[in-house]
Amino acid sequence: MQHSSFSFKFSPAAFAVIAVCVLATGGALLYAGASRAADEPKAAAQPRPALAVTTTVPQASQVPVRLAANGSIAAWQEAIIGSESNGLRLAEVRVNVGDVVKAGQVLATFAADTVQAEVAQGRASLLEAQASAAEAAANAERARSLQATGALSQQQIQQYTTAEKTAQARVEAAQASLRAQQLRLKHTQVVAPDSGVISARSATVGGVVGAGTELFRMVRKGRLEWRAEVTSNDLARIRPGTTAQITAASGAAVEGKVRMLAPTVDPQTRNGIVYVDLPSHPDLRAGMFARGDFVLGTHDALTVPQSAIVVRDGFSYVFELGDGGRVAMRRVQTGQRLKDRVEVLEGLRAAATIVERGGAFLNDGDLVRVSAPSGNGSKQPPAPVPPAQAASK
């Protein structure tokens, strides 16, 4: 059995060709790696902006000077309506708490049967006294006519004259008693002494009350006032007529006027009371707590849009746009809020360019792109941070 053998031999020329190919392939790989390494620093040197933002500059504005205070809402004047009759049964109560009443309106009535009977008795007593007085006057007149004849002594004539005067006095006493009974009859109707709103009611149908017993309380004219407590140092800054902006615990916001300042200061708290007249408002109630501000004038201040303020860790910041499109986070001290703007007290230059919208997505040193204003003159809304870049941060 014959075995066939196959042998392949490289010539020196073939070895040279293979070596050239290997060297060429290695050089290409080295060049590609070097090119990638050279491109990476270029990409790192040109980062993409983190966010598209709109910018603005602080504005000089007239900011009101305010003095804050706390206090309570109370009735301007409160009337206590009581019973003027004694020992009578309350027959009818016509009003309740919250009702608006007018001066002279009947609020409640007492049972008047007993008083009416006493009035009738007083009239009868007056008629009897008048009859007796007429008879006494006639007797005195006859006695005076007989004085010249000597038929009656001077003593008898004096007695008739005295009887006449006594009878007339009884008439006047009966008239006074009748007027007292008529007045008591009038007091069986409890009427409102002034216009206002009923704030409390203790009258109960069927109750027998004594004279002077409180039946109702009324807020006169329905007027309320804010009694603000102000320190003695600040009282001199307030004058009658000063405007006050009050916000009650219910959320009702009204504007009032200072009517007067208390002439004394509490020796314990060193606070004085400022009385502020309030307009009528359905959500204001006597006894409510309220806070407010007295507007004492205006002053110049820098203001920025409220959207430019970023609150982090309990502090307020703005992002100032610097050279190269990078932002710097500036801590600022804010003051009053004026609609959609905020007063800046410290930490911001008047010539600074700040981020108006989109600051909540930024960090100190971020690169941003400023959006161009749209056709209607408003700023474009900020673009969201790309997910890949948000993850890289």
Tab-separated table of C-alpha atoms in Angstrom:
chain	number	residue	atom	x	y	z
A	1	MET	CA	0.000	0.000	0.000
A	2	GLN	CA	1.474	3.223	-1.122
A	3	HIS	CA	1.124	6.376	0.972
A	4	SER	CA	0.865	9.685	-0.819
A	5	SER	CA	2.449	12.704	0.856
A	6	PHE	CA	1.699	16.362	0.252
A	7	SER	CA	4.112	19.067	1.287
A	8	PHE	CA	3.845	22.843	0.920
A	9	LYS	CA	6.950	24.899	1.069
A	10	PHE	CA	7.065	28.727	1.376
A	11	SER	CA	9.446	30.481	-0.805
A	12	PRO	CA	11.429	33.478	0.541
A	13	ALA	CA	9.246	35.821	-1.569
A	14	ALA	CA	6.066	34.512	0.076
A	15	PHE	CA	7.476	35.129	3.536
A	16	ALA	CA	8.236	38.711	2.579
A	17	VAL	CA	4.684	39.343	1.326
A	18	ILE	CA	3.114	37.933	4.548
A	19	ALA	CA	5.346	40.099	6.748
A	20	VAL	CA	4.386	43.251	4.856
A	21	CYS	CA	0.659	42.465	5.282
A	22	VAL	CA	0.998	41.916	9.033
A	23	LEU	CA	2.876	45.170	9.499
A	24	ALA	CA	0.309	47.112	7.461
A	25	THR	CA	-2.615	45.723	9.495
A	26	GLY	CA	-0.970	46.571	12.814
A	27	GLY	CA	-0.217	50.116	11.672
A	28	ALA	CA	-3.835	50.675	10.676
A	29	LEU	CA	-5.075	49.491	14.063
A	30	LEU	CA	-2.608	51.738	15.883
A	31	TYR	CA	-3.642	54.745	13.778
A	32	ALA	CA	-7.352	54.155	14.448
A	33	GLY	CA	-6.744	53.937	18.195
A	34	ALA	CA	-4.693	57.120	18.165
A	35	SER	CA	-7.412	58.938	16.178
A	36	ARG	CA	-10.078	57.960	18.698
A	37	ALA	CA	-7.881	59.046	21.588
A	38	ALA	CA	-7.320	62.408	19.882
A	39	ASP	CA	-11.069	62.953	19.267
A	40	GLU	CA	-12.107	62.261	22.877
A	41	PRO	CA	-10.431	65.414	24.359
A	42	LYS	CA	-12.061	67.509	21.634
A	43	ALA	CA	-15.483	66.187	22.557
A	44	ALA	CA	-14.769	66.786	26.225
A	45	ALA	CA	-13.602	70.322	25.514
A	46	GLN	CA	-16.928	71.220	23.853
A	47	PRO	CA	-19.767	70.117	26.253
A	48	ARG	CA	-23.349	70.517	25.166
A	49	PRO	CA	-25.563	73.028	27.069
A	50	ALA	CA	-27.496	71.464	29.942
A	51	LEU	CA	-30.698	73.487	29.394
A	52	ALA	CA	-32.340	76.156	27.263
A	53	VAL	CA	-33.346	79.106	29.478
A	54	THR	CA	-34.807	82.600	29.229
A	55	THR	CA	-33.095	85.543	30.887
A	56	THR	CA	-34.047	88.903	32.334
A	57	VAL	CA	-32.543	91.751	34.336
A	58	PRO	CA	-33.657	93.179	37.705
A	59	GLN	CA	-36.015	96.136	37.563
A	60	ALA	CA	-36.095	99.228	39.761
A	61	SER	CA	-39.586	99.426	41.269
A	62	GLN	CA	-41.509	101.437	43.840
A	63	VAL	CA	-42.116	99.063	46.735
A	64	PRO	CA	-44.540	100.017	49.508
A	65	VAL	CA	-43.184	100.428	53.041
A	66	ARG	CA	-45.254	98.177	55.272
A	67	LEU	CA	-45.614	97.684	58.994
A	68	ALA	CA	-46.928	94.236	59.909
A	69	ALA	CA	-49.250	93.751	62.866
A	70	ASN	CA	-51.621	91.198	64.358
A	71	GLY	CA	-54.923	91.712	66.080
A	72	SER	CA	-58.552	90.713	66.392
A	73	ILE	CA	-61.706	91.719	64.578
A	74	ALA	CA	-64.330	93.179	66.909
A	75	ALA	CA	-67.608	95.040	66.761
A	76	TRP	CA	-67.305	98.788	66.329
A	77	GLN	CA	-69.883	99.130	69.117
A	78	GLU	CA	-71.940	96.383	70.722
A	79	ALA	CA	-75.390	97.186	72.125
A	80	ILE	CA	-76.908	95.137	74.947
A	81	ILE	CA	-80.692	94.948	74.707
A	82	GLY	CA	-82.385	94.032	77.992
A	83	SER	CA	-85.799	93.792	79.584
A	84	GLU	CA	-87.376	96.920	81.096
A	85	SER	CA	-90.341	95.012	82.474
A	86	ASN	CA	-90.248	93.073	85.717
A	87	GLY	CA	-91.904	89.743	86.368
A	88	LEU	CA	-93.551	89.343	82.956
A	89	ARG	CA	-93.613	86.215	80.805
A	90	LEU	CA	-91.817	86.365	77.448
A	91	ALA	CA	-94.503	85.566	74.894
A	92	GLU	CA	-92.730	85.885	71.530
A	93	VAL	CA	-89.174	86.168	70.165
A	94	ARG	CA	-89.092	87.499	66.614
A	95	VAL	CA	-85.387	87.564	65.731
A	96	ASN	CA	-82.425	85.237	65.931
A	97	VAL	CA	-78.645	85.478	65.807
A	98	GLY	CA	-77.430	86.897	62.506
A	99	ASP	CA	-80.625	88.769	61.661
A	100	VAL	CA	-80.263	92.313	60.365
A	101	VAL	CA	-82.641	94.664	62.185
A	102	LYS	CA	-83.597	98.314	61.921
A	103	ALA	CA	-83.972	100.918	64.629
A	104	GLY	CA	-87.388	100.599	66.333
A	105	GLN	CA	-88.045	97.072	65.060
A	106	VAL	CA	-89.841	94.805	67.562
A	107	LEU	CA	-87.512	92.004	68.665
A	108	ALA	CA	-89.631	90.299	71.337
A	109	THR	CA	-92.919	90.782	73.239
A	110	PHE	CA	-94.020	90.054	76.800
A	111	ALA	CA	-97.480	88.940	77.889
A	112	ALA	CA	-99.347	92.231	78.424
A	113	ASP	CA	-102.640	91.107	80.054
A	114	THR	CA	-101.662	92.140	83.570
A	115	VAL	CA	-100.268	95.456	82.473
A	116	GLN	CA	-103.343	96.241	80.371
A	117	ALA	CA	-105.547	95.623	83.413
A	118	GLU	CA	-103.379	97.969	85.467
A	119	VAL	CA	-103.690	100.613	82.752
A	120	ALA	CA	-107.470	100.325	82.851
A	121	GLN	CA	-107.398	100.655	86.640
A	122	GLY	CA	-105.218	103.725	86.341
A	123	ARG	CA	-107.661	105.364	83.933
A	124	ALA	CA	-110.547	104.713	86.339
A	125	SER	CA	-108.547	106.192	89.218
A	126	LEU	CA	-107.845	109.258	87.145
A	127	LEU	CA	-111.545	109.740	86.330
A	128	GLU	CA	-112.442	109.390	90.016
A	129	ALA	CA	-109.804	111.935	90.994
A	130	GLN	CA	-110.978	114.328	88.323
A	131	ALA	CA	-114.583	114.078	89.575
A	132	SER	CA	-113.515	114.730	93.155
A	133	ALA	CA	-111.414	117.664	91.992
A	134	ALA	CA	-114.375	119.160	90.139
A	135	GLU	CA	-116.564	118.924	93.215
A	136	ALA	CA	-113.879	120.440	95.430
A	137	ALA	CA	-113.370	123.278	92.974
A	138	ALA	CA	-117.138	124.057	92.987
A	139	ASN	CA	-117.278	124.080	96.810
A	140	ALA	CA	-114.285	126.388	97.006
A	141	GLU	CA	-115.823	128.745	94.481
A	142	ARG	CA	-119.084	128.983	96.487
A	143	ALA	CA	-117.180	129.602	99.694
A	144	ARG	CA	-115.255	132.442	98.117
A	145	SER	CA	-118.492	133.985	96.847
A	146	LEU	CA	-119.957	134.029	100.391
A	147	GLN	CA	-116.888	135.554	101.935
A	148	ALA	CA	-118.299	139.105	101.787
A	149	THR	CA	-121.614	138.125	103.407
A	150	GLY	CA	-120.028	136.685	106.521
A	151	ALA	CA	-122.070	133.485	106.232
A	152	LEU	CA	-118.899	131.429	106.458
A	153	SER	CA	-115.973	131.973	108.692
A	154	GLN	CA	-112.531	132.527	107.296
A	155	GLN	CA	-111.473	129.100	108.557
A	156	GLN	CA	-114.239	127.322	106.645
A	157	ILE	CA	-113.383	129.187	103.465
A	158	GLN	CA	-109.731	128.139	103.907
A	159	GLN	CA	-110.760	124.506	104.322
A	160	TYR	CA	-112.698	124.513	101.036
A	161	THR	CA	-109.759	126.104	99.251
A	162	THR	CA	-107.349	123.491	100.642
A	163	ALA	CA	-109.711	120.660	99.641
A	164	GLU	CA	-109.724	122.029	96.097
A	165	LYS	CA	-105.915	121.985	95.907
A	166	THR	CA	-105.754	118.509	97.439
A	167	ALA	CA	-108.207	117.139	94.897
A	168	GLN	CA	-106.182	118.668	92.051
A	169	ALA	CA	-103.028	117.043	93.422
A	170	ARG	CA	-104.809	113.671	93.452
A	171	VAL	CA	-105.656	114.207	89.778
A	172	GLU	CA	-102.031	114.817	88.931
A	173	ALA	CA	-100.965	111.770	90.925
A	174	ALA	CA	-103.515	109.626	89.099
A	175	GLN	CA	-102.259	110.975	85.774
A	176	ALA	CA	-98.654	110.121	86.696
A	177	SER	CA	-99.670	106.615	87.761
A	178	LEU	CA	-101.526	106.121	84.475
A	179	ARG	CA	-98.497	107.283	82.484
A	180	ALA	CA	-96.300	104.829	84.415
A	181	GLN	CA	-98.664	101.973	83.596
A	182	GLN	CA	-98.818	103.015	79.956
A	183	LEU	CA	-95.017	103.118	79.836
A	184	ARG	CA	-94.871	99.647	81.344
A	185	LEU	CA	-97.310	98.505	78.665
A	186	LYS	CA	-95.027	100.001	76.028
A	187	HIS	CA	-92.078	98.103	77.500
A	188	THR	CA	-93.819	94.795	76.881
A	189	GLN	CA	-92.396	95.187	73.374
A	190	VAL	CA	-88.595	94.948	73.154
A	191	VAL	CA	-87.411	97.142	70.267
A	192	ALA	CA	-84.019	97.634	68.639
A	193	PRO	CA	-82.308	100.831	69.812
A	194	ASP	CA	-80.386	101.120	66.536
A	195	SER	CA	-79.854	99.363	63.227
A	196	GLY	CA	-77.433	96.470	63.232
A	197	VAL	CA	-76.922	92.718	63.348
A	198	ILE	CA	-78.018	90.471	66.217
A	199	SER	CA	-74.848	88.845	67.559
A	200	ALA	CA	-76.254	86.956	70.573
A	201	ARG	CA	-79.633	85.917	71.932
A	202	SER	CA	-80.504	84.752	75.425
A	203	ALA	CA	-84.279	85.400	75.214
A	204	THR	CA	-86.398	82.253	75.577
A	205	VAL	CA	-90.139	82.043	74.998
A	206	GLY	CA	-91.964	81.415	78.272
A	207	GLY	CA	-89.232	82.748	80.504
A	208	VAL	CA	-90.096	85.202	83.289
A	209	VAL	CA	-87.281	87.711	83.555
A	210	GLY	CA	-86.558	90.657	85.770
A	211	ALA	CA	-85.878	94.221	84.786
A	212	GLY	CA	-82.402	94.662	83.312
A	213	THR	CA	-81.991	91.048	82.191
A	214	GLU	CA	-80.006	90.800	78.935
A	215	LEU	CA	-82.057	89.448	76.037
A	216	PHE	CA	-79.991	90.282	72.937
A	217	ARG	CA	-76.636	91.656	71.834
A	218	MET	CA	-76.323	93.657	68.651
A	219	VAL	CA	-73.439	94.895	66.504
A	220	ARG	CA	-74.424	98.507	65.898
A	221	LYS	CA	-74.691	99.457	62.221
A	222	GLY	CA	-73.149	96.070	61.412
A	223	ARG	CA	-69.751	97.789	61.554
A	224	LEU	CA	-66.604	95.856	62.377
A	225	GLU	CA	-63.111	97.056	63.173
A	226	TRP	CA	-59.640	95.550	63.344
A	227	ARG	CA	-57.883	96.156	66.652
A	228	ALA	CA	-54.223	95.816	65.732
A	229	GLU	CA	-51.523	95.569	68.380
A	230	VAL	CA	-48.527	97.758	67.518
A	231	THR	CA	-45.393	98.289	69.564
A	232	SER	CA	-44.980	101.659	71.235
A	233	ASN	CA	-41.940	102.376	69.020
A	234	ASP	CA	-44.000	102.021	65.833
A	235	LEU	CA	-47.127	103.860	66.958
A	236	ALA	CA	-45.656	107.203	65.901
A	237	ARG	CA	-45.390	105.969	62.290
A	238	ILE	CA	-49.154	105.507	61.992
A	239	ARG	CA	-51.660	108.316	61.514
A	240	PRO	CA	-55.474	108.371	61.257
A	241	GLY	CA	-56.417	107.706	57.649
A	242	THR	CA	-53.483	105.355	57.008
A	243	THR	CA	-54.393	102.464	54.709
A	244	ALA	CA	-54.236	98.958	56.143
A	245	GLN	CA	-54.467	95.696	54.208
A	246	ILE	CA	-55.967	92.985	56.397
A	247	THR	CA	-56.205	89.229	55.878
A	248	ALA	CA	-58.497	87.353	58.234
A	249	ALA	CA	-58.106	83.755	59.357
A	250	SER	CA	-60.894	82.819	56.941
A	251	GLY	CA	-58.776	84.072	54.033
A	252	ALA	CA	-60.873	87.174	53.419
A	253	ALA	CA	-58.686	90.106	52.356
A	254	VAL	CA	-59.972	93.674	52.769
A	255	GLU	CA	-58.584	97.184	52.885
A	256	GLY	CA	-59.364	99.397	55.857
A	257	LYS	CA	-58.602	102.859	57.173
A	258	VAL	CA	-57.143	103.788	60.540
A	259	ARG	CA	-59.822	105.574	62.570
A	260	MET	CA	-57.905	106.283	65.752
A	261	LEU	CA	-55.001	105.227	67.950
A	262	ALA	CA	-55.443	104.268	71.582
A	263	PRO	CA	-54.363	107.065	73.940
A	264	THR	CA	-52.619	104.575	76.252
A	265	VAL	CA	-50.185	101.657	75.939
A	266	ASP	CA	-50.465	98.370	77.809
A	267	PRO	CA	-47.832	98.520	80.578
A	268	GLN	CA	-47.295	94.750	80.387
A	269	THR	CA	-46.816	94.233	76.646
A	270	ARG	CA	-45.846	97.824	75.720
A	271	ASN	CA	-48.249	97.534	72.797
A	272	GLY	CA	-50.868	100.044	71.738
A	273	ILE	CA	-54.160	99.394	69.954
A	274	VAL	CA	-54.805	100.847	66.507
A	275	TYR	CA	-58.478	100.889	65.517
A	276	VAL	CA	-59.052	100.243	61.799
A	277	ASP	CA	-62.503	100.566	60.220
A	278	LEU	CA	-63.364	97.586	58.016
A	279	PRO	CA	-65.732	97.471	55.033
A	280	SER	CA	-68.666	95.091	55.021
A	281	HIS	CA	-67.607	91.570	54.023
A	282	PRO	CA	-69.598	88.326	54.409
A	283	ASP	CA	-66.546	86.338	55.582
A	284	LEU	CA	-65.551	88.689	58.407
A	285	ARG	CA	-66.761	87.831	61.894
A	286	ALA	CA	-66.263	89.529	65.232
A	287	GLY	CA	-63.741	87.629	67.317
A	288	MET	CA	-61.627	86.466	64.367
A	289	PHE	CA	-57.858	86.717	64.427
A	290	ALA	CA	-56.431	88.779	61.571
A	291	ARG	CA	-53.024	89.879	60.383
A	292	GLY	CA	-52.345	92.904	58.271
A	293	ASP	CA	-49.938	95.541	57.057
A	294	PHE	CA	-50.062	99.301	57.399
A	295	VAL	CA	-48.940	100.999	54.175
A	296	LEU	CA	-46.627	103.806	55.297
A	297	GLY	CA	-45.219	104.939	51.919
A	298	THR	CA	-42.911	103.626	49.188
A	299	HIS	CA	-39.191	103.167	48.549
A	300	ASP	CA	-36.974	102.219	45.571
A	301	ALA	CA	-35.970	98.567	45.327
A	302	LEU	CA	-34.802	95.899	42.867
A	303	THR	CA	-37.398	93.322	41.882
A	304	VAL	CA	-37.135	90.122	39.867
A	305	PRO	CA	-39.808	87.764	38.529
A	306	GLN	CA	-40.961	85.224	41.057
A	307	SER	CA	-40.023	82.444	38.624
A	308	ALA	CA	-36.359	83.525	38.862
A	309	ILE	CA	-36.170	82.682	42.582
A	310	VAL	CA	-35.025	79.135	43.347
A	311	VAL	CA	-35.407	77.911	46.933
A	312	ARG	CA	-32.952	75.247	48.071
A	313	ASP	CA	-32.256	74.125	51.629
A	314	GLY	CA	-34.388	76.957	52.967
A	315	PHE	CA	-32.463	79.722	51.146
A	316	SER	CA	-33.312	81.766	48.057
A	317	TYR	CA	-31.045	81.791	45.013
A	318	VAL	CA	-30.886	83.216	41.501
A	319	PHE	CA	-28.712	82.051	38.618
A	320	GLU	CA	-26.621	84.807	37.077
A	321	LEU	CA	-25.515	84.346	33.468
A	322	GLY	CA	-21.767	84.812	33.018
A	323	ASP	CA	-19.233	84.692	30.214
A	324	GLY	CA	-19.240	81.622	28.014
A	325	GLY	CA	-22.853	80.777	28.719
A	326	ARG	CA	-22.221	79.404	32.211
A	327	VAL	CA	-24.392	80.329	35.199
A	328	ALA	CA	-23.362	81.158	38.756
A	329	MET	CA	-25.716	80.485	41.651
A	330	ARG	CA	-26.129	83.627	43.816
A	331	ARG	CA	-27.718	83.548	47.251
A	332	VAL	CA	-30.103	86.495	47.727
A	333	GLN	CA	-32.232	87.933	50.506
A	334	THR	CA	-35.808	88.501	49.429
A	335	GLY	CA	-38.356	90.985	50.714
A	336	GLN	CA	-41.958	91.650	49.784
A	337	ARG	CA	-43.914	89.909	47.049
A	338	LEU	CA	-45.630	92.232	44.580
A	339	LYS	CA	-47.988	90.159	42.450
A	340	ASP	CA	-45.612	88.113	40.225
A	341	ARG	CA	-42.422	89.887	41.319
A	342	VAL	CA	-40.209	89.619	44.399
A	343	GLU	CA	-38.146	92.322	46.071
A	344	VAL	CA	-34.421	91.497	46.374
A	345	LEU	CA	-32.739	93.134	49.363
A	346	GLU	CA	-29.195	91.770	49.095
A	347	GLY	CA	-26.981	89.558	46.924
A	348	LEU	CA	-27.750	90.810	43.395
A	349	ARG	CA	-26.264	93.506	41.168
A	350	ALA	CA	-28.614	95.837	39.325
A	351	ALA	CA	-26.819	95.138	36.015
A	352	ALA	CA	-26.801	91.350	36.375
A	353	THR	CA	-28.430	89.110	33.783
A	354	ILE	CA	-30.290	86.300	35.523
A	355	VAL	CA	-32.179	83.210	34.476
A	356	GLU	CA	-35.889	83.949	34.460
A	357	ARG	CA	-37.220	80.461	33.723
A	358	GLY	CA	-35.590	77.077	34.061
A	359	GLY	CA	-33.434	77.799	37.099
A	360	ALA	CA	-34.951	74.919	39.054
A	361	PHE	CA	-33.126	72.445	36.756
A	362	LEU	CA	-29.703	74.119	37.005
A	363	ASN	CA	-26.637	73.780	39.191
A	364	ASP	CA	-23.783	76.173	39.801
A	365	GLY	CA	-21.479	76.320	36.742
A	366	ASP	CA	-23.848	74.680	34.256
A	367	LEU	CA	-23.609	75.649	30.606
A	368	VAL	CA	-26.917	76.964	29.263
A	369	ARG	CA	-28.372	78.084	25.981
A	370	VAL	CA	-30.415	81.314	25.985
A	371	SER	CA	-33.722	80.943	24.164
A	372	ALA	CA	-34.749	83.618	21.708
A	373	PRO	CA	-38.033	85.426	22.438
A	374	SER	CA	-41.058	84.224	20.520
A	375	GLY	CA	-43.045	86.335	18.078
A	376	ASN	CA	-45.388	87.798	20.701
A	377	GLY	CA	-42.492	89.069	22.784
A	378	SER	CA	-42.698	86.470	25.520
A	379	LYS	CA	-39.920	84.114	26.481
A	380	GLN	CA	-39.925	80.499	25.355
A	381	PRO	CA	-40.421	77.952	28.121
A	382	PRO	CA	-37.312	76.116	29.281
A	383	ALA	CA	-36.513	72.805	27.631
A	384	PRO	CA	-36.329	69.753	29.899
A	385	VAL	CA	-32.983	68.218	30.784
A	386	PRO	CA	-32.174	65.233	28.502
A	387	PRO	CA	-32.355	61.930	30.409
A	388	ALA	CA	-28.796	60.948	29.474
A	389	GLN	CA	-27.369	64.232	30.750
A	390	ALA	CA	-29.516	64.114	33.899
A	391	ALA	CA	-28.131	60.650	34.607
A	392	SER	CA	-24.565	61.812	34.027
A	393	LYS	CA	-25.024	64.536	36.655
